[in-house]
Amino acid sequence: MTLGPALSSAVAGRADLFDGLDLDRLLPVARRILQERARDFTTLRGLLQKEFPEVNDQARGYAVRTQLPLVMVPTEDRWAFPRIVDFTPADSWLGSHTPTAPVS
């Protein structure tokens, strides 16, 4: 069993929030930005705002978190979830190919 259907349903269930969001445009841009270097979601949202000013800020972030395979970059923090966390595409971190299309 995969999480894909549940994550896709979550996006579909919030149609009001995702109005005007084109995943086929958004996800490759987000992936490119995160491949350049790992970033926290506050920074990523700001960069995506420049490319997609017409789309709801929360929708952009939620879509990236749920539709791209990402990993959290480890920090020096021990036994705690850091306040600010950088993310990068899973295949960049793991060195293997993972699907880049939206989860279905």
Short mmCIF file of N, CA and C in Angstrom, two decimals:
data_model
loop_
_atom_site.label_atom_id
_atom_site.label_comp_id
_atom_site.label_asym_id
_atom_site.label_seq_id
_atom_site.Cartn_x
_atom_site.Cartn_y
_atom_site.Cartn_z
N MET A 1 0.85 -1.18 0.00
CA MET A 1 0.00 0.00 0.00
C MET A 1 0.89 1.25 0.00
N THR A 2 0.50 2.23 -0.77
CA THR A 2 1.25 3.48 -0.82
C THR A 2 0.39 4.62 -0.28
N LEU A 3 1.05 5.71 0.00
CA LEU A 3 0.35 6.90 0.49
C LEU A 3 -0.20 7.76 -0.64
N GLY A 4 0.22 7.48 -1.87
CA GLY A 4 -0.17 8.30 -3.01
C GLY A 4 -1.64 8.60 -3.12
N PRO A 5 -2.52 7.59 -3.09
CA PRO A 5 -3.95 7.88 -3.22
C PRO A 5 -4.48 8.78 -2.10
N ALA A 6 -4.01 8.57 -0.89
CA ALA A 6 -4.48 9.40 0.23
C ALA A 6 -4.02 10.84 0.05
N LEU A 7 -2.78 11.03 -0.37
CA LEU A 7 -2.27 12.39 -0.56
C LEU A 7 -2.97 13.09 -1.72
N SER A 8 -3.22 12.36 -2.79
CA SER A 8 -3.95 12.95 -3.92
C SER A 8 -5.37 13.31 -3.53
N SER A 9 -6.00 12.46 -2.73
CA SER A 9 -7.36 12.76 -2.26
C SER A 9 -7.38 14.00 -1.38
N ALA A 10 -6.34 14.18 -0.60
CA ALA A 10 -6.26 15.37 0.26
C ALA A 10 -6.23 16.64 -0.57
N VAL A 11 -5.48 16.60 -1.67
CA VAL A 11 -5.42 17.76 -2.57
C VAL A 11 -6.78 17.96 -3.24
N ALA A 12 -7.36 16.88 -3.74
CA ALA A 12 -8.65 16.97 -4.43
C ALA A 12 -9.76 17.44 -3.49
N GLY A 13 -9.66 17.07 -2.23
CA GLY A 13 -10.68 17.45 -1.25
C GLY A 13 -10.66 18.91 -0.86
N ARG A 14 -9.62 19.61 -1.22
CA ARG A 14 -9.52 21.04 -0.91
C ARG A 14 -9.50 21.86 -2.19
N ALA A 15 -10.42 21.58 -3.08
CA ALA A 15 -10.47 22.25 -4.38
C ALA A 15 -10.50 23.77 -4.24
N ASP A 16 -11.16 24.28 -3.19
CA ASP A 16 -11.22 25.73 -2.98
C ASP A 16 -9.83 26.31 -2.77
N LEU A 17 -8.99 25.62 -2.04
CA LEU A 17 -7.64 26.09 -1.75
C LEU A 17 -6.74 25.99 -2.98
N PHE A 18 -6.97 24.97 -3.80
CA PHE A 18 -6.08 24.69 -4.93
C PHE A 18 -6.57 25.27 -6.24
N ASP A 19 -7.54 26.17 -6.20
CA ASP A 19 -8.06 26.80 -7.40
C ASP A 19 -6.93 27.51 -8.14
N GLY A 20 -6.75 27.20 -9.41
CA GLY A 20 -5.72 27.84 -10.21
C GLY A 20 -4.35 27.19 -10.12
N LEU A 21 -4.22 26.16 -9.32
CA LEU A 21 -2.93 25.48 -9.16
C LEU A 21 -2.74 24.46 -10.26
N ASP A 22 -1.65 24.58 -11.00
CA ASP A 22 -1.31 23.64 -12.07
C ASP A 22 -0.11 22.83 -11.60
N LEU A 23 -0.37 21.61 -11.13
CA LEU A 23 0.71 20.76 -10.61
C LEU A 23 1.75 20.46 -11.67
N ASP A 24 1.33 20.33 -12.92
CA ASP A 24 2.28 20.03 -13.99
C ASP A 24 3.28 21.16 -14.21
N ARG A 25 2.92 22.37 -13.83
CA ARG A 25 3.84 23.51 -13.91
C ARG A 25 4.60 23.69 -12.60
N LEU A 26 3.87 23.58 -11.48
CA LEU A 26 4.45 23.87 -10.17
C LEU A 26 5.54 22.88 -9.76
N LEU A 27 5.27 21.61 -9.88
CA LEU A 27 6.19 20.60 -9.33
C LEU A 27 7.57 20.60 -9.98
N PRO A 28 7.69 20.72 -11.31
CA PRO A 28 9.04 20.78 -11.88
C PRO A 28 9.83 22.02 -11.41
N VAL A 29 9.15 23.14 -11.24
CA VAL A 29 9.82 24.35 -10.76
C VAL A 29 10.29 24.16 -9.32
N ALA A 30 9.41 23.63 -8.48
CA ALA A 30 9.79 23.38 -7.08
C ALA A 30 10.95 22.40 -7.00
N ARG A 31 10.89 21.37 -7.81
CA ARG A 31 11.97 20.37 -7.83
C ARG A 31 13.30 21.01 -8.23
N ARG A 32 13.26 21.84 -9.28
CA ARG A 32 14.49 22.51 -9.73
C ARG A 32 15.07 23.38 -8.63
N ILE A 33 14.22 24.14 -7.96
CA ILE A 33 14.66 25.02 -6.87
C ILE A 33 15.29 24.21 -5.75
N LEU A 34 14.67 23.10 -5.39
CA LEU A 34 15.20 22.27 -4.29
C LEU A 34 16.44 21.48 -4.71
N GLN A 35 16.60 21.22 -6.01
CA GLN A 35 17.81 20.55 -6.47
C GLN A 35 19.01 21.49 -6.45
N GLU A 36 18.76 22.78 -6.65
CA GLU A 36 19.85 23.75 -6.61
C GLU A 36 20.55 23.69 -5.26
N ARG A 37 19.74 23.62 -4.21
CA ARG A 37 20.24 23.41 -2.84
C ARG A 37 19.04 23.18 -1.93
N ALA A 38 19.28 22.47 -0.86
CA ALA A 38 18.20 22.20 0.10
C ALA A 38 17.72 23.52 0.69
N ARG A 39 16.41 23.60 0.90
CA ARG A 39 15.82 24.84 1.41
C ARG A 39 14.70 24.51 2.39
N ASP A 40 14.43 25.47 3.27
CA ASP A 40 13.28 25.33 4.15
C ASP A 40 12.04 25.80 3.38
N PHE A 41 10.88 25.46 3.89
CA PHE A 41 9.66 25.77 3.15
C PHE A 41 9.32 27.25 3.13
N THR A 42 9.78 28.01 4.09
CA THR A 42 9.55 29.46 4.04
C THR A 42 10.29 30.06 2.85
N THR A 43 11.53 29.66 2.66
CA THR A 43 12.32 30.13 1.52
C THR A 43 11.72 29.64 0.22
N LEU A 44 11.36 28.37 0.18
CA LEU A 44 10.77 27.80 -1.04
C LEU A 44 9.48 28.53 -1.42
N ARG A 45 8.62 28.79 -0.44
CA ARG A 45 7.37 29.50 -0.73
C ARG A 45 7.64 30.88 -1.34
N GLY A 46 8.65 31.57 -0.82
CA GLY A 46 9.00 32.88 -1.37
C GLY A 46 9.46 32.80 -2.82
N LEU A 47 10.28 31.79 -3.12
CA LEU A 47 10.76 31.62 -4.49
C LEU A 47 9.62 31.19 -5.43
N LEU A 48 8.74 30.35 -4.95
CA LEU A 48 7.60 29.94 -5.77
C LEU A 48 6.61 31.08 -5.97
N GLN A 49 6.54 32.00 -5.02
CA GLN A 49 5.66 33.17 -5.15
C GLN A 49 6.02 33.98 -6.39
N LYS A 50 7.31 34.08 -6.68
CA LYS A 50 7.76 34.83 -7.86
C LYS A 50 7.28 34.18 -9.14
N GLU A 51 7.27 32.85 -9.17
CA GLU A 51 6.88 32.11 -10.37
C GLU A 51 5.37 31.94 -10.50
N PHE A 52 4.68 31.84 -9.35
CA PHE A 52 3.24 31.54 -9.34
C PHE A 52 2.50 32.50 -8.40
N PRO A 53 2.51 33.80 -8.70
CA PRO A 53 1.90 34.77 -7.78
C PRO A 53 0.38 34.62 -7.67
N GLU A 54 -0.24 33.99 -8.66
CA GLU A 54 -1.70 33.88 -8.67
C GLU A 54 -2.23 32.73 -7.82
N VAL A 55 -1.33 31.86 -7.34
CA VAL A 55 -1.75 30.67 -6.61
C VAL A 55 -1.61 30.89 -5.11
N ASN A 56 -2.57 30.40 -4.35
CA ASN A 56 -2.57 30.48 -2.90
C ASN A 56 -1.26 29.96 -2.33
N ASP A 57 -0.66 30.72 -1.43
CA ASP A 57 0.63 30.39 -0.82
C ASP A 57 0.59 29.03 -0.10
N GLN A 58 -0.46 28.79 0.66
CA GLN A 58 -0.58 27.52 1.38
C GLN A 58 -0.74 26.35 0.41
N ALA A 59 -1.44 26.57 -0.67
CA ALA A 59 -1.65 25.51 -1.66
C ALA A 59 -0.34 25.11 -2.31
N ARG A 60 0.49 26.08 -2.63
CA ARG A 60 1.79 25.77 -3.24
C ARG A 60 2.62 24.89 -2.32
N GLY A 61 2.74 25.30 -1.07
CA GLY A 61 3.54 24.54 -0.11
C GLY A 61 2.98 23.15 0.15
N TYR A 62 1.68 23.06 0.31
CA TYR A 62 1.04 21.77 0.57
C TYR A 62 1.22 20.83 -0.61
N ALA A 63 1.05 21.36 -1.82
CA ALA A 63 1.21 20.53 -3.01
C ALA A 63 2.63 19.99 -3.12
N VAL A 64 3.62 20.81 -2.86
CA VAL A 64 5.01 20.35 -2.93
C VAL A 64 5.27 19.29 -1.87
N ARG A 65 4.82 19.53 -0.66
CA ARG A 65 5.05 18.57 0.44
C ARG A 65 4.39 17.22 0.17
N THR A 66 3.23 17.24 -0.46
CA THR A 66 2.50 15.98 -0.62
C THR A 66 2.71 15.31 -1.97
N GLN A 67 3.22 16.03 -2.96
CA GLN A 67 3.31 15.47 -4.30
C GLN A 67 4.73 15.20 -4.78
N LEU A 68 5.73 15.76 -4.13
CA LEU A 68 7.12 15.47 -4.49
C LEU A 68 7.75 14.60 -3.41
N PRO A 69 8.51 13.58 -3.81
CA PRO A 69 9.23 12.79 -2.82
C PRO A 69 10.42 13.60 -2.29
N LEU A 70 10.34 14.00 -1.03
CA LEU A 70 11.36 14.84 -0.41
C LEU A 70 11.95 14.15 0.81
N VAL A 71 13.16 14.57 1.17
CA VAL A 71 13.76 14.14 2.43
C VAL A 71 14.14 15.37 3.23
N MET A 72 14.09 15.23 4.54
CA MET A 72 14.53 16.28 5.45
C MET A 72 16.04 16.12 5.63
N VAL A 73 16.78 17.18 5.40
CA VAL A 73 18.23 17.13 5.54
C VAL A 73 18.58 17.13 7.03
N PRO A 74 19.36 16.15 7.48
CA PRO A 74 19.72 16.10 8.91
C PRO A 74 20.46 17.36 9.36
N THR A 75 20.26 17.69 10.62
CA THR A 75 20.93 18.85 11.21
C THR A 75 21.79 18.39 12.37
N GLU A 76 22.41 19.32 13.03
CA GLU A 76 23.22 19.03 14.21
C GLU A 76 22.37 18.82 15.45
N ASP A 77 21.08 19.14 15.38
CA ASP A 77 20.20 18.98 16.53
C ASP A 77 20.10 17.51 16.91
N ARG A 78 20.23 17.24 18.19
CA ARG A 78 20.14 15.86 18.67
C ARG A 78 18.79 15.61 19.31
N TRP A 79 18.17 14.54 18.93
CA TRP A 79 16.95 14.07 19.56
C TRP A 79 15.83 15.10 19.57
N ALA A 80 15.79 15.90 18.56
CA ALA A 80 14.73 16.90 18.49
C ALA A 80 14.42 17.20 17.03
N PHE A 81 13.25 17.70 16.80
CA PHE A 81 12.87 18.16 15.47
C PHE A 81 13.26 19.63 15.40
N PRO A 82 14.20 19.97 14.52
CA PRO A 82 14.66 21.36 14.45
C PRO A 82 13.53 22.32 14.07
N ARG A 83 13.68 23.54 14.52
CA ARG A 83 12.69 24.58 14.22
C ARG A 83 12.64 24.88 12.73
N ILE A 84 13.79 24.97 12.11
CA ILE A 84 13.88 25.23 10.68
C ILE A 84 14.54 24.03 10.03
N VAL A 85 13.87 23.46 9.05
CA VAL A 85 14.33 22.24 8.41
C VAL A 85 14.46 22.46 6.91
N ASP A 86 15.57 22.01 6.34
CA ASP A 86 15.75 22.07 4.90
C ASP A 86 15.32 20.75 4.28
N PHE A 87 14.75 20.86 3.08
CA PHE A 87 14.30 19.69 2.33
C PHE A 87 14.99 19.66 0.98
N THR A 88 15.14 18.47 0.43
CA THR A 88 15.73 18.27 -0.88
C THR A 88 15.01 17.10 -1.54
N PRO A 89 15.04 17.01 -2.88
CA PRO A 89 14.40 15.86 -3.52
C PRO A 89 15.04 14.55 -3.06
N ALA A 90 14.22 13.54 -2.86
CA ALA A 90 14.69 12.26 -2.34
C ALA A 90 15.77 11.65 -3.22
N ASP A 91 15.61 11.72 -4.54
CA ASP A 91 16.61 11.09 -5.39
C ASP A 91 17.95 11.82 -5.35
N SER A 92 17.94 13.13 -5.09
CA SER A 92 19.19 13.87 -4.93
C SER A 92 19.95 13.38 -3.71
N TRP A 93 19.20 13.11 -2.65
CA TRP A 93 19.81 12.70 -1.39
C TRP A 93 20.20 11.22 -1.42
N LEU A 94 19.33 10.40 -1.97
CA LEU A 94 19.53 8.95 -1.94
C LEU A 94 20.34 8.43 -3.12
N GLY A 95 20.47 9.26 -4.15
CA GLY A 95 21.26 8.86 -5.30
C GLY A 95 20.56 7.85 -6.21
N SER A 96 19.26 7.83 -6.20
CA SER A 96 18.53 6.92 -7.07
C SER A 96 17.35 7.67 -7.68
N HIS A 97 16.84 7.12 -8.76
CA HIS A 97 15.72 7.76 -9.43
C HIS A 97 14.42 7.47 -8.70
N THR A 98 13.68 8.52 -8.42
CA THR A 98 12.34 8.37 -7.87
C THR A 98 11.38 9.12 -8.79
N PRO A 99 10.14 8.73 -8.84
CA PRO A 99 9.18 9.40 -9.73
C PRO A 99 9.07 10.89 -9.40
N THR A 100 8.98 11.71 -10.45
CA THR A 100 8.83 13.15 -10.25
C THR A 100 7.42 13.62 -10.56
N ALA A 101 6.61 12.73 -11.09
CA ALA A 101 5.23 13.10 -11.41
C ALA A 101 4.42 13.15 -10.12
N PRO A 102 3.33 13.89 -10.14
CA PRO A 102 2.48 13.93 -8.95
C PRO A 102 2.08 12.52 -8.52
N VAL A 103 1.95 12.36 -7.24
CA VAL A 103 1.54 11.08 -6.68
C VAL A 103 0.11 10.80 -7.09
N SER A 104 -0.18 9.58 -7.52
CA SER A 104 -1.57 9.26 -7.91
C SER A 104 -2.08 8.05 -7.17
#
